[in-house]
């Protein structure tokens, strides 16, 4: 088991687009294991590498008793949307909000051995594929909400007990700044 701390909203790594995987090596297989262990421990239905501070295009999922992972995903979405489905995120603990998503998704990518795989999903699986692929692009579920819903979400986030916990620690300079703001 190698459970990693999950990065919370406010951590810049969640806003940084991840790099494609080029080496399907032992290190990648360890990353998939860490993601799987951390997701199952949380517990969560999906976890993307940036959420444990790793900037690579990898995510894991656990939907309808199906455990899997996908590397370098490429998504194809249906035009019809599920507007009202509730969605949560391990980087926003305890909060769920209605988030519009395509009802069906096809994700093409690779497994950890570099073999091509295709995952087809509808409803919850489609939602998960979209949510996790978004993480790899630095996109969060709050970005998918309409303006009104996003305002409600941001209010709940500000009031959450974990809010601000991932803010960078401001170090006070030991040097005098002659009263200037730095
Ligand atoms: Zn998430």
Coordinates of N, CA, C and O and ligand atoms in Angstrom, one line a residue:
X1 N 0.9 -1.2 0.0 CA 0.0 0.0 0.0 C 0.9 1.2 0.0 O 1.8 1.3 0.8
X2 N 0.5 2.2 -0.8 CA 1.3 3.4 -0.8 C 0.3 4.6 -1.0 O 0.1 5.1 -2.1
X3 N -0.4 4.8 0.1 CA -1.4 5.9 0.0 C -0.8 7.2 0.1 O 0.1 7.5 1.0
X4 N -1.1 8.1 -0.8 CA -0.6 9.4 -0.9 C -1.5 10.5 -0.4 O -2.8 10.3 -0.5
X5 N -1.0 11.6 0.1 CA -2.0 12.7 0.4 C -2.6 13.2 -0.8 O -2.0 13.4 -1.9
X6 N -4.0 13.5 -0.7 CA -4.7 14.1 -1.9 C -4.7 15.6 -1.8 O -4.9 16.2 -0.7
X7 N -4.3 16.2 -2.9 CA -4.2 17.7 -3.0 C -5.6 18.3 -3.0 O -6.4 17.8 -3.7
X8 N -5.7 19.4 -2.3 CA -7.0 20.0 -2.2 C -7.1 21.2 -3.1 O -6.1 21.8 -3.5
X9 N -8.3 21.6 -3.4 CA -8.6 22.8 -4.2 C -7.8 24.0 -3.7 O -7.9 24.2 -2.5
X10 N -7.1 24.7 -4.5 CA -6.2 25.8 -4.1 C -4.8 25.4 -4.3 O -3.9 26.3 -4.5
X11 N -4.5 24.1 -4.4 CA -3.1 23.7 -4.7 C -2.9 23.9 -6.2 O -3.7 23.4 -7.1
X12 N -1.9 24.7 -6.6 CA -1.6 25.0 -8.0 C -1.5 23.8 -8.9 O -1.7 23.9 -10.1
X13 N -1.1 22.6 -8.4 CA -0.9 21.4 -9.2 C -2.2 21.0 -9.9 O -2.2 20.4 -11.0
X14 N -3.3 21.4 -9.2 CA -4.6 21.0 -9.8 C -5.0 21.9 -11.0 O -5.9 21.5 -11.7
X15 N -4.3 23.0 -11.2 CA -4.5 23.9 -12.3 C -3.5 23.8 -13.4 O -3.4 24.5 -14.3
X16 N -2.6 22.8 -13.2 CA -1.5 22.6 -14.2 C -1.7 21.5 -15.1 O -1.9 20.4 -14.7
X17 N -1.8 21.7 -16.5 CA -2.0 20.6 -17.4 C -0.9 19.6 -17.2 O 0.3 19.9 -17.1
X18 N -1.3 18.3 -17.2 CA -0.3 17.2 -17.1 C 0.3 16.8 -18.4 O -0.2 17.0 -19.5
X19 N 1.5 16.3 -18.3 CA 2.3 15.9 -19.5 C 1.9 14.4 -19.9 O 1.6 13.6 -19.0
X20 N 1.9 14.2 -21.2 CA 1.7 12.8 -21.7 C 2.8 11.8 -21.1 O 3.9 12.2 -21.0
X21 N 2.4 10.6 -20.9 CA 3.3 9.6 -20.4 C 4.1 9.1 -21.7 O 3.4 8.8 -22.7
X22 N 5.4 9.0 -21.6 CA 6.2 8.5 -22.7 C 6.9 7.2 -22.3 O 7.2 6.4 -23.2
X23 N 7.1 7.0 -21.0 CA 7.8 5.7 -20.6 C 6.9 4.8 -19.8 O 6.4 5.2 -18.7
X24 N 6.5 3.7 -20.4 CA 5.6 2.7 -19.7 C 6.5 1.8 -18.9 O 6.7 0.6 -19.3
X25 N 7.1 2.3 -17.9 CA 8.1 1.6 -17.1 C 7.6 1.2 -15.7 O 6.4 1.4 -15.4
X26 N 8.5 0.8 -14.9 CA 8.2 0.3 -13.5 C 7.6 1.5 -12.7 O 6.7 1.3 -11.9
X27 N 8.2 2.7 -12.9 CA 7.8 3.9 -12.2 C 6.3 4.2 -12.5 O 5.6 4.6 -11.6
X28 N 5.9 4.0 -13.7 CA 4.5 4.2 -14.1 C 3.6 3.2 -13.4 O 2.5 3.6 -12.9
X29 N 4.0 2.0 -13.4 CA 3.2 1.0 -12.7 C 3.1 1.3 -11.2 O 2.0 1.0 -10.6
X30 N 4.1 1.8 -10.6 CA 4.1 2.2 -9.2 C 3.1 3.4 -9.0 O 2.3 3.4 -8.1
X31 N 3.1 4.3 -10.0 CA 2.1 5.5 -9.9 C 0.7 4.9 -10.0 O -0.2 5.4 -9.2
X32 N 0.4 4.0 -10.9 CA -0.9 3.4 -11.0 C -1.3 2.7 -9.7 O -2.5 2.9 -9.3
X33 N -0.4 2.1 -9.1 CA -0.7 1.4 -7.8 C -1.0 2.4 -6.7 O -1.9 2.3 -6.0
X34 N -0.2 3.5 -6.7 CA -0.4 4.5 -5.7 C -1.7 5.2 -5.9 O -2.5 5.4 -4.9
X35 N -2.1 5.5 -7.1 CA -3.4 6.1 -7.4 C -4.5 5.2 -7.0 O -5.5 5.6 -6.4
X36 N -4.4 3.9 -7.3 CA -5.4 2.9 -7.0 C -5.6 2.8 -5.5 O -6.7 2.9 -5.0
X37 N -4.5 2.6 -4.8 CA -4.5 2.5 -3.3 C -5.1 3.7 -2.7 O -5.9 3.7 -1.7
X38 N -4.7 4.9 -3.1 CA -5.2 6.2 -2.6 C -6.7 6.4 -2.8 O -7.5 6.8 -2.0
X39 N -7.1 6.0 -4.1 CA -8.5 6.1 -4.4 C -9.4 5.2 -3.6 O -10.4 5.6 -3.1
X40 N -8.9 3.9 -3.4 CA -9.7 2.9 -2.7 C -9.8 3.3 -1.2 O -10.8 3.0 -0.6
X41 N -8.7 3.9 -0.7 CA -8.7 4.3 0.7 C -9.6 5.4 1.0 O -10.2 5.5 2.1
X42 N -9.8 6.3 0.0 CA -10.5 7.6 0.3 C -11.9 7.5 0.9 O -12.2 8.1 1.9
X43 N -12.8 6.7 0.4 CA -12.8 6.0 -0.9 C -13.3 7.0 -2.0 O -14.1 7.9 -1.7
X44 N -12.9 6.7 -3.2 CA -13.4 7.5 -4.4 C -13.7 6.7 -5.6 O -13.3 5.5 -5.6
X45 N -14.4 7.3 -6.5 CA -14.8 6.6 -7.8 C -13.7 6.9 -8.9 O -13.8 6.3 -9.9
X46 N -12.8 7.8 -8.6 CA -11.8 8.1 -9.6 C -10.8 9.0 -9.0 O -11.0 9.7 -8.0
X47 N -9.5 8.9 -9.5 CA -8.4 9.8 -9.0 C -7.4 10.0 -10.2 O -7.0 9.1 -10.8
X48 N -7.1 11.3 -10.3 CA -6.1 11.6 -11.4 C -4.8 11.9 -10.8 O -4.7 12.4 -9.7
X49 N -3.7 11.6 -11.5 CA -2.3 11.8 -11.0 C -2.1 13.2 -10.4 O -1.4 13.3 -9.4
X50 N -2.5 14.3 -11.0 CA -2.3 15.6 -10.4 C -2.8 15.7 -9.0 O -2.3 16.5 -8.2
X51 N -3.8 15.0 -8.7 CA -4.4 15.0 -7.4 C -3.5 14.5 -6.3 O -3.7 14.7 -5.1
X52 N -2.5 13.7 -6.7 CA -1.5 13.3 -5.7 C -0.1 14.0 -6.1 O 0.9 13.5 -5.7
X53 N -0.2 15.0 -6.8 CA 0.9 15.9 -7.1 C 1.8 15.4 -8.2 O 3.0 15.9 -8.3
X54 N 1.3 14.5 -9.1 CA 2.1 14.0 -10.2 C 1.6 14.5 -11.5 O 0.4 14.3 -11.8
X55 N 2.4 15.2 -12.3 CA 1.9 15.9 -13.5 C 2.0 15.0 -14.7 O 2.7 15.3 -15.7
X56 N 1.3 13.8 -14.6 CA 1.3 12.9 -15.8 C -0.1 12.6 -16.1 O -1.0 12.5 -15.2
X57 N -0.4 12.2 -17.4 CA -1.7 12.0 -17.9 C -2.1 10.5 -17.5 O -2.2 9.6 -18.4
X58 N -2.5 10.3 -16.3 CA -2.9 9.0 -15.8 C -4.0 9.2 -14.8 O -4.0 10.1 -14.0
X59 N -5.1 8.3 -14.9 CA -6.1 8.3 -13.8 C -6.5 6.9 -13.6 O -6.3 6.0 -14.4
X60 N -7.1 6.7 -12.4 CA -7.7 5.4 -12.1 C -9.2 5.6 -11.8 O -9.7 6.7 -11.6
X61 N -10.0 4.5 -11.9 CA -11.4 4.6 -11.6 C -11.9 3.4 -10.9 O -11.3 2.3 -11.1
X62 N -13.0 3.5 -10.2 CA -13.7 2.4 -9.6 C -15.2 2.6 -9.7 O -15.7 3.3 -8.9
X63 N -15.8 2.1 -10.7 CA -17.2 2.4 -11.0 C -17.9 1.1 -11.2 O -17.4 0.2 -12.0
X64 N -19.0 0.9 -10.5 CA -19.8 -0.3 -10.7 C -19.0 -1.6 -10.5 O -19.0 -2.5 -11.3
X65 N -18.1 -1.6 -9.5 CA -17.2 -2.7 -9.1 C -16.2 -2.9 -10.2 O -15.5 -4.0 -10.2
X66 N -16.0 -2.0 -11.1 CA -15.0 -2.2 -12.1 C -13.8 -1.3 -11.8 O -13.9 0.0 -11.8
X67 N -12.6 -1.9 -11.5 CA -11.4 -1.1 -11.2 C -10.5 -1.0 -12.4 O -10.3 -2.0 -13.1
X68 N -10.1 0.2 -12.7 CA -9.2 0.3 -13.9 C -8.4 1.6 -13.9 O -8.5 2.4 -12.9
X69 N -7.6 1.7 -14.9 CA -6.8 2.9 -15.1 C -6.7 3.2 -16.6 O -7.0 2.4 -17.4
X70 N -6.3 4.5 -16.9 CA -6.2 4.9 -18.3 C -5.0 5.9 -18.3 O -4.9 6.8 -17.5
X71 N -4.3 5.8 -19.4 CA -3.1 6.6 -19.6 C -3.2 7.4 -20.9 O -3.7 6.8 -21.9
X72 N -2.9 8.6 -21.0 CA -3.0 9.5 -22.2 C -4.4 9.4 -22.8 O -4.5 9.1 -24.0
X73 N -5.4 9.6 -22.1 CA -6.8 9.5 -22.6 C -7.1 10.5 -23.7 O -6.7 11.7 -23.6
X74 N -8.0 10.1 -24.6 CA -8.5 10.9 -25.6 C -10.0 10.6 -25.6 O -10.4 9.5 -25.7
X75 N -10.8 11.7 -25.5 CA -12.3 11.5 -25.2 C -13.1 11.8 -26.4 O -12.9 12.8 -27.1
X76 N -14.2 11.1 -26.6 CA -15.2 11.3 -27.6 C -16.5 11.4 -26.9 O -16.9 10.4 -26.2
X77 N -17.3 12.5 -27.0 CA -18.5 12.6 -26.1 C -19.7 12.7 -26.9 O -19.7 13.2 -28.1
X78 N -20.8 12.2 -26.3 CA -22.1 12.3 -27.0 C -22.6 13.8 -26.8 O -22.1 14.5 -26.0
X79 N -23.5 14.2 -27.7 CA -24.0 15.6 -27.7 C -25.0 15.8 -26.6 O -25.2 16.9 -26.1
X80 N -25.7 14.7 -26.2 CA -26.8 14.8 -25.2 C -26.2 14.9 -23.8 O -25.2 14.1 -23.5
X81 N -26.7 15.8 -23.0 CA -26.1 16.1 -21.7 C -27.0 15.6 -20.6 O -28.3 15.6 -20.7
X82 N -26.4 15.2 -19.5 CA -27.1 15.1 -18.2 C -26.8 16.3 -17.4 O -25.7 16.6 -17.0
X83 N -27.8 17.2 -17.3 CA -27.6 18.5 -16.7 C -27.6 18.5 -15.2 O -27.0 19.4 -14.5
X84 N -28.3 17.5 -14.6 CA -28.6 17.6 -13.2 C -27.8 16.6 -12.3 O -27.9 16.7 -11.1
X85 N -27.0 15.7 -12.9 CA -26.3 14.7 -12.1 C -25.4 15.3 -11.1 O -24.7 16.3 -11.4
X86 N -25.4 14.8 -9.9 CA -24.5 15.3 -8.8 C -23.1 14.7 -9.0 O -22.9 13.6 -9.4
X87 N -22.1 15.6 -8.7 CA -20.7 15.2 -8.9 C -19.9 15.7 -7.7 O -20.2 16.8 -7.2
X88 N -19.0 14.9 -7.3 CA -18.1 15.3 -6.3 C -16.6 15.1 -6.7 O -16.4 14.7 -7.8
X89 N -15.7 15.5 -5.9 CA -14.3 15.4 -6.2 C -13.5 15.2 -5.0 O -13.7 15.9 -4.0
X90 N -12.5 14.3 -5.0 CA -11.7 14.1 -3.7 C -10.9 15.3 -3.4 O -10.4 15.4 -2.2
X91 N -10.7 16.2 -4.3 CA -10.0 17.5 -4.0 C -10.9 18.5 -3.4 O -10.4 19.7 -3.1
X92 N -12.2 18.2 -3.3 CA -13.2 19.1 -2.6 C -14.0 18.2 -1.7 O -15.1 17.9 -1.9
X93 N -13.3 17.8 -0.6 CA -13.9 16.8 0.3 C -15.3 17.2 0.8 O -15.5 18.3 1.2
X94 N -16.2 16.2 0.7 CA -17.6 16.4 1.3 C -18.6 17.2 0.5 O -19.7 17.3 1.0
X95 N -18.2 17.7 -0.7 CA -19.1 18.5 -1.4 C -19.5 17.9 -2.7 O -18.7 17.3 -3.4
X96 N -20.8 18.0 -3.1 CA -21.3 17.5 -4.4 C -22.2 18.6 -4.9 O -22.9 19.3 -4.2
X97 N -22.1 18.7 -6.3 CA -22.9 19.8 -6.9 C -23.4 19.2 -8.3 O -22.7 18.4 -8.9
X98 N -24.6 19.6 -8.7 CA -25.1 19.2 -10.0 C -24.1 19.8 -11.1 O -23.8 21.0 -11.0
X99 N -23.6 18.9 -12.0 CA -22.6 19.3 -12.9 C -23.0 18.8 -14.3 O -23.1 17.5 -14.4
X100 N -23.2 19.6 -15.3 CA -23.5 19.1 -16.6 C -22.4 18.3 -17.3 O -21.3 18.7 -17.2
X101 N -22.7 17.1 -17.8 CA -21.8 16.3 -18.5 C -22.4 15.6 -19.6 O -23.7 15.3 -19.6
X102 N -21.7 15.2 -20.6 CA -22.2 14.3 -21.7 C -22.6 13.0 -21.1 O -22.0 12.5 -20.2
X103 N -23.7 12.4 -21.6 CA -24.3 11.2 -21.1 C -23.4 10.0 -21.4 O -23.3 9.0 -20.7
X104 N -22.8 10.0 -22.6 CA -22.0 8.9 -23.0 C -20.6 9.4 -23.4 O -20.4 10.5 -24.0
X105 N -19.6 8.6 -23.1 CA -18.2 8.9 -23.5 C -17.4 7.7 -23.9 O -17.7 6.6 -23.4
X106 N -16.6 7.9 -24.9 CA -15.6 6.8 -25.3 C -14.2 7.4 -25.0 O -13.9 8.5 -25.5
X107 N -13.4 6.7 -24.2 CA -12.1 7.1 -23.9 C -11.1 6.1 -24.5 O -11.2 4.9 -24.3
X108 N -10.2 6.7 -25.3 CA -9.1 5.8 -25.9 C -7.8 6.2 -25.3 O -7.6 7.4 -25.1
X109 N -7.0 5.2 -24.9 CA -5.7 5.5 -24.3 C -4.9 4.2 -24.2 O -5.0 3.4 -25.1
X110 N -4.2 4.1 -23.1 CA -3.3 3.0 -23.0 C -3.3 2.5 -21.6 O -3.7 3.2 -20.7
X111 N -3.0 1.2 -21.4 CA -2.9 0.7 -20.0 C -1.4 0.8 -19.6 O -0.6 1.3 -20.4
X112 N -1.1 0.4 -18.4 CA 0.3 0.7 -17.9 C 1.4 -0.1 -18.6 O 2.6 0.1 -18.3
X113 N 1.0 -1.1 -19.5 CA 2.0 -1.8 -20.2 C 2.1 -1.2 -21.6 O 2.8 -1.8 -22.5
X114 N 1.4 -0.1 -21.9 CA 1.5 0.5 -23.2 C 0.6 0.0 -24.3 O 0.8 0.3 -25.4
X115 N -0.3 -0.9 -23.8 CA -1.2 -1.5 -24.8 C -2.4 -0.6 -25.0 O -3.0 -0.1 -24.0
X116 N -2.9 -0.4 -26.2 CA -4.1 0.5 -26.4 C -5.3 -0.1 -25.8 O -5.6 -1.3 -25.9
X117 N -6.1 0.8 -25.2 CA -7.4 0.3 -24.6 C -8.5 1.4 -24.9 O -8.2 2.5 -25.1
X118 N -9.7 0.9 -25.0 CA -10.9 1.8 -25.2 C -11.9 1.5 -24.1 O -12.2 0.3 -23.8
X119 N -12.3 2.5 -23.4 CA -13.3 2.4 -22.4 C -14.6 3.2 -22.9 O -14.5 4.3 -23.2
X120 N -15.7 2.4 -22.9 CA -17.0 3.1 -23.3 C -17.8 3.1 -22.0 O -17.9 2.2 -21.3
X121 N -18.4 4.3 -21.8 CA -19.2 4.4 -20.6 C -20.4 5.3 -20.8 O -20.4 6.2 -21.7
X122 N -21.5 5.1 -20.0 CA -22.6 6.0 -20.0 C -22.8 6.4 -18.5 O -22.3 5.7 -17.6
X123 N -23.6 7.4 -18.3 CA -24.0 7.9 -17.0 C -22.7 8.1 -16.1 O -21.8 8.8 -16.4
X124 N -22.7 7.3 -15.0 CA -21.6 7.5 -14.0 C -20.2 7.3 -14.6 O -19.3 8.0 -14.3
X125 N -20.1 6.2 -15.4 CA -18.8 6.0 -16.0 C -18.4 7.1 -16.9 O -17.2 7.6 -16.9
X126 N -19.3 7.6 -17.7 CA -19.1 8.7 -18.7 C -18.7 9.9 -17.9 O -17.8 10.7 -18.2
X127 N -19.4 10.2 -16.8 CA -19.1 11.3 -15.9 C -17.7 11.2 -15.4 O -17.0 12.2 -15.4
X128 N -17.3 10.0 -14.9 CA -16.0 9.8 -14.3 C -14.9 10.1 -15.4 O -13.9 10.7 -15.1
X129 N -15.1 9.5 -16.6 CA -14.1 9.7 -17.6 C -13.9 11.1 -18.0 O -12.8 11.6 -18.2
X130 N -15.0 11.9 -18.0 CA -14.9 13.3 -18.3 C -14.2 14.1 -17.1 O -13.3 14.9 -17.3
X131 N -14.6 13.8 -15.9 CA -14.1 14.4 -14.7 C -12.6 14.2 -14.6 O -11.8 15.2 -14.4
X132 N -12.2 13.0 -14.8 CA -10.7 12.6 -14.6 C -9.9 13.2 -15.8 O -8.8 13.7 -15.5
X133 N -10.4 13.1 -17.0 CA -9.6 13.7 -18.1 C -9.5 15.2 -17.9 O -8.4 15.8 -18.2
X134 N -10.6 15.8 -17.4 CA -10.5 17.3 -17.1 C -9.3 17.6 -16.2 O -8.6 18.5 -16.4
X135 N -9.2 16.7 -15.1 CA -8.1 16.9 -14.2 C -6.7 17.0 -14.9 O -5.8 17.7 -14.5
X136 N -6.6 16.2 -15.9 CA -5.3 16.1 -16.6 C -5.0 17.4 -17.5 O -3.9 17.6 -17.9
X137 N -6.1 18.1 -17.7 CA -6.0 19.4 -18.4 C -6.0 20.6 -17.4 O -6.2 21.7 -17.9
X138 N -6.0 20.4 -16.1 CA -6.0 21.4 -15.2 C -7.4 22.0 -15.0 O -7.6 23.1 -14.5
X139 N -8.4 21.3 -15.5 CA -9.8 21.7 -15.4 C -10.5 21.0 -14.3 O -10.3 19.8 -14.1
X140 N -11.3 21.8 -13.5 CA -12.0 21.2 -12.3 C -13.5 21.3 -12.5 O -14.0 22.1 -13.4
X141 N -14.3 20.5 -11.8 CA -15.7 20.4 -12.1 C -16.4 21.7 -11.9 O -17.4 22.0 -12.6
X142 N -15.9 22.6 -11.0 CA -16.5 23.9 -10.9 C -16.5 24.7 -12.2 O -17.4 25.5 -12.4
X143 N -15.5 24.4 -13.1 CA -15.5 25.1 -14.4 C -16.6 24.6 -15.3 O -16.8 25.3 -16.3
X144 N -17.2 23.5 -15.1 CA -18.2 22.9 -15.9 C -19.6 23.4 -15.5 O -20.6 23.1 -16.2
X145 N -19.7 24.1 -14.4 CA -21.0 24.5 -13.9 C -21.4 25.9 -14.6 O -20.6 26.6 -15.0
X146 N -22.7 26.1 -14.6 CA -23.1 27.4 -15.1 C -22.8 28.5 -14.0 O -22.5 28.1 -12.9
X147 N -22.9 29.7 -14.4 CA -22.4 30.8 -13.5 C -23.1 30.8 -12.1 O -22.5 30.9 -11.1
X148 N -24.5 30.5 -12.2 CA -25.2 30.5 -10.9 C -24.8 29.4 -10.0 O -24.6 29.6 -8.8
X149 N -24.7 28.2 -10.6 CA -24.3 27.0 -9.8 C -22.9 27.2 -9.3 O -22.6 26.8 -8.1
X150 N -22.0 27.8 -10.1 CA -20.6 27.9 -9.7 C -20.5 28.9 -8.5 O -19.8 28.7 -7.5
X151 N -21.4 29.9 -8.5 CA -21.4 30.9 -7.3 C -21.8 30.1 -6.0 O -21.2 30.3 -5.0
X152 N -22.8 29.3 -6.2 CA -23.3 28.5 -5.0 C -22.2 27.6 -4.5 O -21.9 27.4 -3.3
X153 N -21.5 26.9 -5.5 CA -20.4 26.0 -5.2 C -19.3 26.7 -4.5 O -18.7 26.3 -3.5
X154 N -18.9 27.9 -5.0 CA -17.7 28.6 -4.4 C -18.1 29.1 -3.0 O -17.2 29.1 -2.1
X155 N -19.3 29.4 -2.7 CA -19.7 29.8 -1.4 C -19.5 28.6 -0.4 O -18.9 28.7 0.6
X156 N -20.0 27.4 -0.9 CA -19.9 26.2 -0.1 C -18.4 25.8 0.1 O -18.0 25.4 1.2
X157 N -17.6 26.1 -0.9 CA -16.2 25.7 -0.8 C -15.5 26.7 0.2 O -14.7 26.2 1.1
X158 N -15.8 28.0 0.2 CA -15.2 28.9 1.1 C -15.6 28.5 2.6 O -14.8 28.8 3.5
X159 N -16.8 28.0 2.7 CA -17.3 27.6 4.1 C -16.8 26.2 4.5 O -17.0 25.9 5.7
X160 N -16.2 25.5 3.6 CA -15.8 24.1 4.0 C -14.6 24.2 5.0 O -13.8 25.1 4.9
X161 N -14.6 23.2 5.9 CA -13.5 23.3 6.9 C -12.1 23.1 6.4 O -11.2 23.6 7.0
X162 N -12.0 22.5 5.2 CA -10.6 22.3 4.6 C -10.2 23.5 3.8 O -9.1 23.6 3.3
X163 N -11.1 24.5 3.6 CA -10.9 25.6 2.7 C -9.6 26.4 3.1 O -9.5 26.7 4.3
X164 N -8.7 26.6 2.1 CA -7.5 27.4 2.4 C -6.4 26.6 3.0 O -5.3 27.0 3.2
X165 N -6.7 25.3 3.3 CA -5.6 24.4 3.9 C -4.5 24.1 2.9 O -3.4 23.8 3.4
X166 N -4.7 24.3 1.6 CA -3.6 24.0 0.7 C -3.0 25.3 0.2 O -2.2 25.3 -0.7
X167 N -3.3 26.5 0.9 CA -2.7 27.7 0.5 C -1.2 27.7 0.7 O -0.8 27.1 1.7
X168 N -0.4 28.2 -0.1 CA 1.0 28.2 0.1 C 1.4 28.9 1.4 O 0.8 29.9 1.8
X169 N 2.4 28.3 2.1 CA 2.8 28.9 3.3 C 3.6 30.2 3.0 O 4.5 30.1 2.1
X170 N 3.3 31.3 3.5 CA 4.0 32.5 3.3 C 5.1 32.7 4.3 O 4.9 32.7 5.5
X171 N 6.3 32.7 3.7 CA 7.5 32.8 4.6 C 7.8 34.3 4.9 O 7.8 35.1 3.9
X172 N 7.9 34.6 6.1 CA 8.3 36.0 6.4 C 9.8 36.2 6.3 O 10.6 35.4 6.8
X173 N 10.1 37.2 5.5 CA 11.5 37.4 5.2 C 12.2 37.9 6.5 O 11.7 38.8 7.2
X174 N 13.4 37.4 6.8 CA 14.1 37.9 8.0 C 14.7 39.3 7.7 O 15.2 39.9 8.6
X175 N 14.7 39.7 6.5 CA 15.3 41.0 6.1 C 14.3 42.1 6.2 O 13.2 42.0 5.9
X176 N 14.8 43.3 6.7 CA 14.0 44.4 6.8 C 13.6 44.9 5.4 O 14.3 44.8 4.4
X177 N 12.3 45.3 5.2 CA 11.8 45.8 3.9 C 11.5 47.3 3.9 O 10.8 47.8 3.1
X178 N 12.0 48.0 5.0 CA 11.7 49.4 5.1 C 10.2 49.8 4.9 O 9.9 50.7 4.3
X179 N 9.4 48.9 5.4 CA 8.0 49.2 5.4 C 7.3 49.0 4.1 O 6.1 49.2 4.0
X180 N 8.0 48.5 3.1 CA 7.4 48.3 1.8 C 6.7 46.9 1.8 O 7.2 45.9 2.4
X181 N 5.6 46.8 1.1 CA 4.9 45.6 1.0 C 5.7 44.7 0.0 O 6.3 45.3 -1.0
X182 N 5.9 43.4 0.3 CA 6.7 42.6 -0.7 C 5.8 41.4 -1.2 O 4.8 41.1 -0.6
Ligands
LIG1 ZN1 -11.8 15.3 -9.1

